[in-house]
Each structure stands twice: as C-alpha cells, then as structure tokens.
Amino acid sequence: IMIVPGYGLAVAQAQFSVADIAKNLRAEGKNVKFGIHPVAGRMPGQLNVLLAEANVPYDMVFEMEEVNEDFNDIDVTLVIGASDTVSSAAEDDPNCSIYGMPVLRVWKSEKVFVLKRTIGNTGYTGMENPILFKDNTEVLLGDAKNSCEALRTALQQS
C-alpha cells in the first residue's frame, strides 16, 4: 500500500488521521509506504515535516525516486490531496504545462483511490488530472481530514 500525500492533506491538517490509517494497516501486517514528491505542498519538505509531526516512522517515508519504480507492484495507492505531482499528463501530454516534470506514477498501481475536495480543482496545470478517469482509479470527494477520519474509523471497525 502506497500513500501519496499532497498539499490538500496539509491544508486539511489530515496528517494525524492518515498516520493512524498507516499504523493500523501496518499492525494488520500490510506493507505501507508513504511516497513523497520533492515539491509536494507549498515548499520542499512540507509533507515530510507534517508526517514527522504525526509520528509516522521514518522507515515508512520514501522520496519519489526511491519508490517510483515500485508502483507496478503496488496493490493499492491512496492519493490524498495531490494533483500535479501525480499527473500522468506530465509524461503523456506534450501540450501539458508540466510535461517532462518528474511525477509519482501512481496510475501504474493495481488500484488507485484519490481523495479530492472537488473534481474541478485543476492545480497548476489548469487541466484535470487524467488519472481521475483511468479504469483503475476511484475518487472520493470531500475534505481530506473528514475522509481520512472516515477511513480510519472503517478500518478500526473491520
């Protein structure tokens, strides 16, 4: 399981809920990693700091270049509040403003769950992220903190 946080996680202050999700999954014997894009958030390192604040163990947190080749072997990726840093358009669409920018290749996972506030939120590119429309992607709309808290509760009850 790969968790990819973005600026939306930071704005919603969902780091504690997502930390609990990761710890619960790990306690169930799941291999859980966090994949961090170097410019996720509003400044480099912002997501690393938020995860550290929520006491996510450092051995669960990986930089993009450490995990990008792993996505083909990932069963589930949970994208929380990230858009441009996980956009397949950066690799597939030469007309995209971020074409050529390294991104986390989340769409290569078997299943992708994207937590977003709204579908129309386009990020820096000004276009919707193509991963939202891929067959292996499900979108959960809502505030990241509320969505993560609901997921945490569901996991604790299962």
PDB file of C-alpha atoms in Angstrom:
ATOM      1  CA  ILE A   1       0.000   0.000   0.000  1.00  0.00           C
ATOM      2  CA  MET A   2       1.397   3.374  -1.017  1.00  0.00           C
ATOM      3  CA  ILE A   3       0.087   6.602   0.481  1.00  0.00           C
ATOM      4  CA  VAL A   4       0.857   9.739  -1.517  1.00  0.00           C
ATOM      5  CA  PRO A   5       0.083  12.956   0.367  1.00  0.00           C
ATOM      6  CA  GLY A   6      -0.133  16.383  -1.240  1.00  0.00           C
ATOM      7  CA  TYR A   7      -0.947  19.967  -0.438  1.00  0.00           C
ATOM      8  CA  GLY A   8      -4.605  19.110   0.189  1.00  0.00           C
ATOM      9  CA  LEU A   9      -3.564  16.900   3.108  1.00  0.00           C
ATOM     10  CA  ALA A  10      -1.586  19.806   4.546  1.00  0.00           C
ATOM     11  CA  VAL A  11      -4.431  22.306   4.163  1.00  0.00           C
ATOM     12  CA  ALA A  12      -6.932  19.923   5.772  1.00  0.00           C
ATOM     13  CA  GLN A  13      -4.458  19.009   8.532  1.00  0.00           C
ATOM     14  CA  ALA A  14      -5.162  15.332   7.909  1.00  0.00           C
ATOM     15  CA  GLN A  15      -1.681  14.093   8.839  1.00  0.00           C
ATOM     16  CA  PHE A  16      -2.776  12.594  12.160  1.00  0.00           C
ATOM     17  CA  SER A  17      -5.672  10.651  10.633  1.00  0.00           C
ATOM     18  CA  VAL A  18      -3.536   9.324   7.793  1.00  0.00           C
ATOM     19  CA  ALA A  19      -0.814   8.384  10.268  1.00  0.00           C
ATOM     20  CA  ASP A  20      -3.380   6.332  12.201  1.00  0.00           C
ATOM     21  CA  ILE A  21      -4.540   4.672   8.964  1.00  0.00           C
ATOM     22  CA  ALA A  22      -0.966   3.699   8.138  1.00  0.00           C
ATOM     23  CA  LYS A  23      -0.254   2.410  11.643  1.00  0.00           C
ATOM     24  CA  ASN A  24      -3.482   0.351  11.699  1.00  0.00           C
ATOM     25  CA  LEU A  25      -2.711  -1.189   8.313  1.00  0.00           C
ATOM     26  CA  ARG A  26       0.843  -1.937   9.378  1.00  0.00           C
ATOM     27  CA  ALA A  27      -0.454  -3.599  12.571  1.00  0.00           C
ATOM     28  CA  GLU A  28      -2.531  -5.860  10.313  1.00  0.00           C
ATOM     29  CA  GLY A  29       0.659  -6.948   8.580  1.00  0.00           C
ATOM     30  CA  LYS A  30       0.325  -4.740   5.490  1.00  0.00           C
ATOM     31  CA  ASN A  31       3.395  -3.240   3.874  1.00  0.00           C
ATOM     32  CA  VAL A  32       2.658   0.501   3.950  1.00  0.00           C
ATOM     33  CA  LYS A  33       4.829   3.239   2.490  1.00  0.00           C
ATOM     34  CA  PHE A  34       4.491   6.959   2.003  1.00  0.00           C
ATOM     35  CA  GLY A  35       5.702   8.283  -1.354  1.00  0.00           C
ATOM     36  CA  ILE A  36       6.668  11.954  -1.214  1.00  0.00           C
ATOM     37  CA  HIS A  37       7.202  14.193  -4.240  1.00  0.00           C
ATOM     38  CA  PRO A  38      10.051  16.666  -3.665  1.00  0.00           C
ATOM     39  CA  VAL A  39       7.780  19.684  -4.279  1.00  0.00           C
ATOM     40  CA  ALA A  40       4.608  18.344  -2.640  1.00  0.00           C
ATOM     41  CA  GLY A  41       2.968  21.006  -0.541  1.00  0.00           C
ATOM     42  CA  ARG A  42       3.906  24.646  -0.796  1.00  0.00           C
ATOM     43  CA  MET A  43       7.586  24.164  -0.011  1.00  0.00           C
ATOM     44  CA  PRO A  44      10.048  21.284  -0.286  1.00  0.00           C
ATOM     45  CA  GLY A  45       9.899  19.064   2.769  1.00  0.00           C
ATOM     46  CA  GLN A  46       6.492  20.271   3.996  1.00  0.00           C
ATOM     47  CA  LEU A  47       4.907  16.818   3.811  1.00  0.00           C
ATOM     48  CA  ASN A  48       7.900  15.184   5.489  1.00  0.00           C
ATOM     49  CA  VAL A  49       7.542  17.624   8.393  1.00  0.00           C
ATOM     50  CA  LEU A  50       3.787  17.021   8.709  1.00  0.00           C
ATOM     51  CA  LEU A  51       4.269  13.245   8.737  1.00  0.00           C
ATOM     52  CA  ALA A  52       7.021  13.567  11.343  1.00  0.00           C
ATOM     53  CA  GLU A  53       4.687  15.750  13.431  1.00  0.00           C
ATOM     54  CA  ALA A  54       2.124  12.898  13.292  1.00  0.00           C
ATOM     55  CA  ASN A  55       4.828  10.418  14.410  1.00  0.00           C
ATOM     56  CA  VAL A  56       4.922   8.466  11.152  1.00  0.00           C
ATOM     57  CA  PRO A  57       8.044   6.294  11.458  1.00  0.00           C
ATOM     58  CA  TYR A  58      10.830   7.436   9.139  1.00  0.00           C
ATOM     59  CA  ASP A  59      11.204   3.916   7.740  1.00  0.00           C
ATOM     60  CA  MET A  60       7.747   4.321   6.144  1.00  0.00           C
ATOM     61  CA  VAL A  61       8.554   7.586   4.325  1.00  0.00           C
ATOM     62  CA  PHE A  62      10.243   7.487   0.922  1.00  0.00           C
ATOM     63  CA  GLU A  63      11.181  10.081  -1.638  1.00  0.00           C
ATOM     64  CA  MET A  64       9.801   9.841  -5.180  1.00  0.00           C
ATOM     65  CA  GLU A  65      12.992   8.472  -6.707  1.00  0.00           C
ATOM     66  CA  GLU A  66      13.068   5.694  -4.093  1.00  0.00           C
ATOM     67  CA  VAL A  67       9.565   4.370  -4.891  1.00  0.00           C
ATOM     68  CA  ASN A  68       8.623   5.419  -8.410  1.00  0.00           C
ATOM     69  CA  GLU A  69       9.664   2.115  -9.944  1.00  0.00           C
ATOM     70  CA  ASP A  70       7.637   0.210  -7.303  1.00  0.00           C
ATOM     71  CA  PHE A  71       4.178   1.281  -8.480  1.00  0.00           C
ATOM     72  CA  ASN A  72       3.816  -1.673 -10.878  1.00  0.00           C
ATOM     73  CA  ASP A  73       3.974  -3.900  -7.777  1.00  0.00           C
ATOM     74  CA  ILE A  74       1.691  -1.802  -5.550  1.00  0.00           C
ATOM     75  CA  ASP A  75      -1.783  -3.223  -4.911  1.00  0.00           C
ATOM     76  CA  VAL A  76      -3.376  -0.019  -3.617  1.00  0.00           C
ATOM     77  CA  THR A  77      -2.310   3.602  -3.762  1.00  0.00           C
ATOM     78  CA  LEU A  78      -4.095   6.230  -1.721  1.00  0.00           C
ATOM     79  CA  VAL A  79      -3.573   9.761  -3.085  1.00  0.00           C
ATOM     80  CA  ILE A  80      -4.585  12.431  -0.588  1.00  0.00           C
ATOM     81  CA  GLY A  81      -4.749  15.997  -1.823  1.00  0.00           C
ATOM     82  CA  ALA A  82      -2.143  15.663  -4.569  1.00  0.00           C
ATOM     83  CA  SER A  83      -2.751  16.595  -8.195  1.00  0.00           C
ATOM     84  CA  ASP A  84       0.082  17.808 -10.415  1.00  0.00           C
ATOM     85  CA  THR A  85       2.692  15.689  -8.601  1.00  0.00           C
ATOM     86  CA  VAL A  86       0.778  12.534  -9.628  1.00  0.00           C
ATOM     87  CA  SER A  87      -0.461  13.630 -13.072  1.00  0.00           C
ATOM     88  CA  SER A  88       0.124  11.205 -15.930  1.00  0.00           C
ATOM     89  CA  ALA A  89      -0.092  14.219 -18.291  1.00  0.00           C
ATOM     90  CA  ALA A  90       3.444  15.121 -17.200  1.00  0.00           C
ATOM     91  CA  GLU A  91       4.593  12.012 -19.069  1.00  0.00           C
ATOM     92  CA  ASP A  92       1.873  11.574 -21.717  1.00  0.00           C
ATOM     93  CA  ASP A  93       0.783  15.024 -22.940  1.00  0.00           C
ATOM     94  CA  PRO A  94       3.387  17.231 -24.639  1.00  0.00           C
ATOM     95  CA  ASN A  95       0.888  20.125 -24.533  1.00  0.00           C
ATOM     96  CA  CYS A  96       0.632  19.990 -20.746  1.00  0.00           C
ATOM     97  CA  SER A  97       2.380  22.808 -18.863  1.00  0.00           C
ATOM     98  CA  ILE A  98       4.167  20.290 -16.602  1.00  0.00           C
ATOM     99  CA  TYR A  99       5.170  17.901 -19.407  1.00  0.00           C
ATOM    100  CA  GLY A 100       8.561  16.464 -18.526  1.00  0.00           C
ATOM    101  CA  MET A 101       8.263  17.149 -14.791  1.00  0.00           C
ATOM    102  CA  PRO A 102       9.013  14.027 -12.746  1.00  0.00           C
ATOM    103  CA  VAL A 103       5.849  12.733 -11.056  1.00  0.00           C
ATOM    104  CA  LEU A 104       4.871   9.833  -8.835  1.00  0.00           C
ATOM    105  CA  ARG A 105       3.499   7.201 -11.247  1.00  0.00           C
ATOM    106  CA  VAL A 106       0.539   6.244  -9.068  1.00  0.00           C
ATOM    107  CA  TRP A 107      -1.583   5.198 -12.068  1.00  0.00           C
ATOM    108  CA  LYS A 108       0.624   2.139 -12.509  1.00  0.00           C
ATOM    109  CA  SER A 109      -0.721   0.668  -9.247  1.00  0.00           C
ATOM    110  CA  GLU A 110      -3.346  -2.051  -9.440  1.00  0.00           C
ATOM    111  CA  LYS A 111      -5.916   0.231  -7.742  1.00  0.00           C
ATOM    112  CA  VAL A 112      -5.787   3.963  -7.013  1.00  0.00           C
ATOM    113  CA  PHE A 113      -8.020   5.862  -4.612  1.00  0.00           C
ATOM    114  CA  VAL A 114      -7.856   9.647  -4.962  1.00  0.00           C
ATOM    115  CA  LEU A 115      -9.184  11.853  -2.175  1.00  0.00           C
ATOM    116  CA  LYS A 116     -10.049  15.297  -3.540  1.00  0.00           C
ATOM    117  CA  ARG A 117     -12.174  18.190  -2.382  1.00  0.00           C
ATOM    118  CA  THR A 118     -13.724  18.650  -5.866  1.00  0.00           C
ATOM    119  CA  ILE A 119     -13.280  17.271  -9.369  1.00  0.00           C
ATOM    120  CA  GLY A 120     -12.968  20.723 -10.980  1.00  0.00           C
ATOM    121  CA  ASN A 121      -9.846  21.665  -8.994  1.00  0.00           C
ATOM    122  CA  THR A 122      -7.128  21.700 -11.659  1.00  0.00           C
ATOM    123  CA  GLY A 123      -3.912  22.562  -9.848  1.00  0.00           C
ATOM    124  CA  TYR A 124      -1.077  24.450 -11.528  1.00  0.00           C
ATOM    125  CA  THR A 125      -1.603  22.810 -14.924  1.00  0.00           C
ATOM    126  CA  GLY A 126      -5.062  24.282 -15.388  1.00  0.00           C
ATOM    127  CA  MET A 127      -6.321  20.904 -16.566  1.00  0.00           C
ATOM    128  CA  GLU A 128      -7.961  17.984 -14.863  1.00  0.00           C
ATOM    129  CA  ASN A 129      -5.631  15.186 -13.906  1.00  0.00           C
ATOM    130  CA  PRO A 130      -6.049  12.291 -16.380  1.00  0.00           C
ATOM    131  CA  ILE A 131      -5.577   9.686 -13.630  1.00  0.00           C
ATOM    132  CA  LEU A 132      -9.040  10.594 -12.323  1.00  0.00           C
ATOM    133  CA  PHE A 133     -10.531   8.980 -15.420  1.00  0.00           C
ATOM    134  CA  LYS A 134      -8.426   5.814 -15.580  1.00  0.00           C
ATOM    135  CA  ASP A 135     -10.191   2.473 -15.130  1.00  0.00           C
ATOM    136  CA  ASN A 136      -8.166   1.596 -12.031  1.00  0.00           C
ATOM    137  CA  THR A 137      -8.992   4.845 -10.207  1.00  0.00           C
ATOM    138  CA  GLU A 138     -11.779   5.644  -7.760  1.00  0.00           C
ATOM    139  CA  VAL A 139     -12.340   9.191  -6.499  1.00  0.00           C
ATOM    140  CA  LEU A 140     -13.601  10.051  -3.024  1.00  0.00           C
ATOM    141  CA  LEU A 141     -14.772  13.662  -2.879  1.00  0.00           C
ATOM    142  CA  GLY A 142     -14.649  15.659   0.331  1.00  0.00           C
ATOM    143  CA  ASP A 143     -12.398  17.326   2.852  1.00  0.00           C
ATOM    144  CA  ALA A 144      -9.217  15.264   3.264  1.00  0.00           C
ATOM    145  CA  LYS A 145      -9.386  15.276   7.046  1.00  0.00           C
ATOM    146  CA  ASN A 146     -13.023  14.146   7.152  1.00  0.00           C
ATOM    147  CA  SER A 147     -12.371  11.479   4.502  1.00  0.00           C
ATOM    148  CA  CYS A 148      -9.289  10.170   6.305  1.00  0.00           C
ATOM    149  CA  GLU A 149     -11.130  10.105   9.623  1.00  0.00           C
ATOM    150  CA  ALA A 150     -13.945   8.090   7.989  1.00  0.00           C
ATOM    151  CA  LEU A 151     -11.404   5.662   6.512  1.00  0.00           C
ATOM    152  CA  ARG A 152      -9.654   5.357   9.866  1.00  0.00           C
ATOM    153  CA  THR A 153     -12.955   4.568  11.592  1.00  0.00           C
ATOM    154  CA  ALA A 154     -13.909   1.997   8.947  1.00  0.00           C
ATOM    155  CA  LEU A 155     -10.527   0.270   9.320  1.00  0.00           C
ATOM    156  CA  GLN A 156     -10.840   0.166  13.102  1.00  0.00           C
ATOM    157  CA  GLN A 157     -14.282  -1.433  12.823  1.00  0.00           C
ATOM    158  CA  SER A 158     -13.228  -4.094  10.315  1.00  0.00           C
TER     159      SER A 158
END
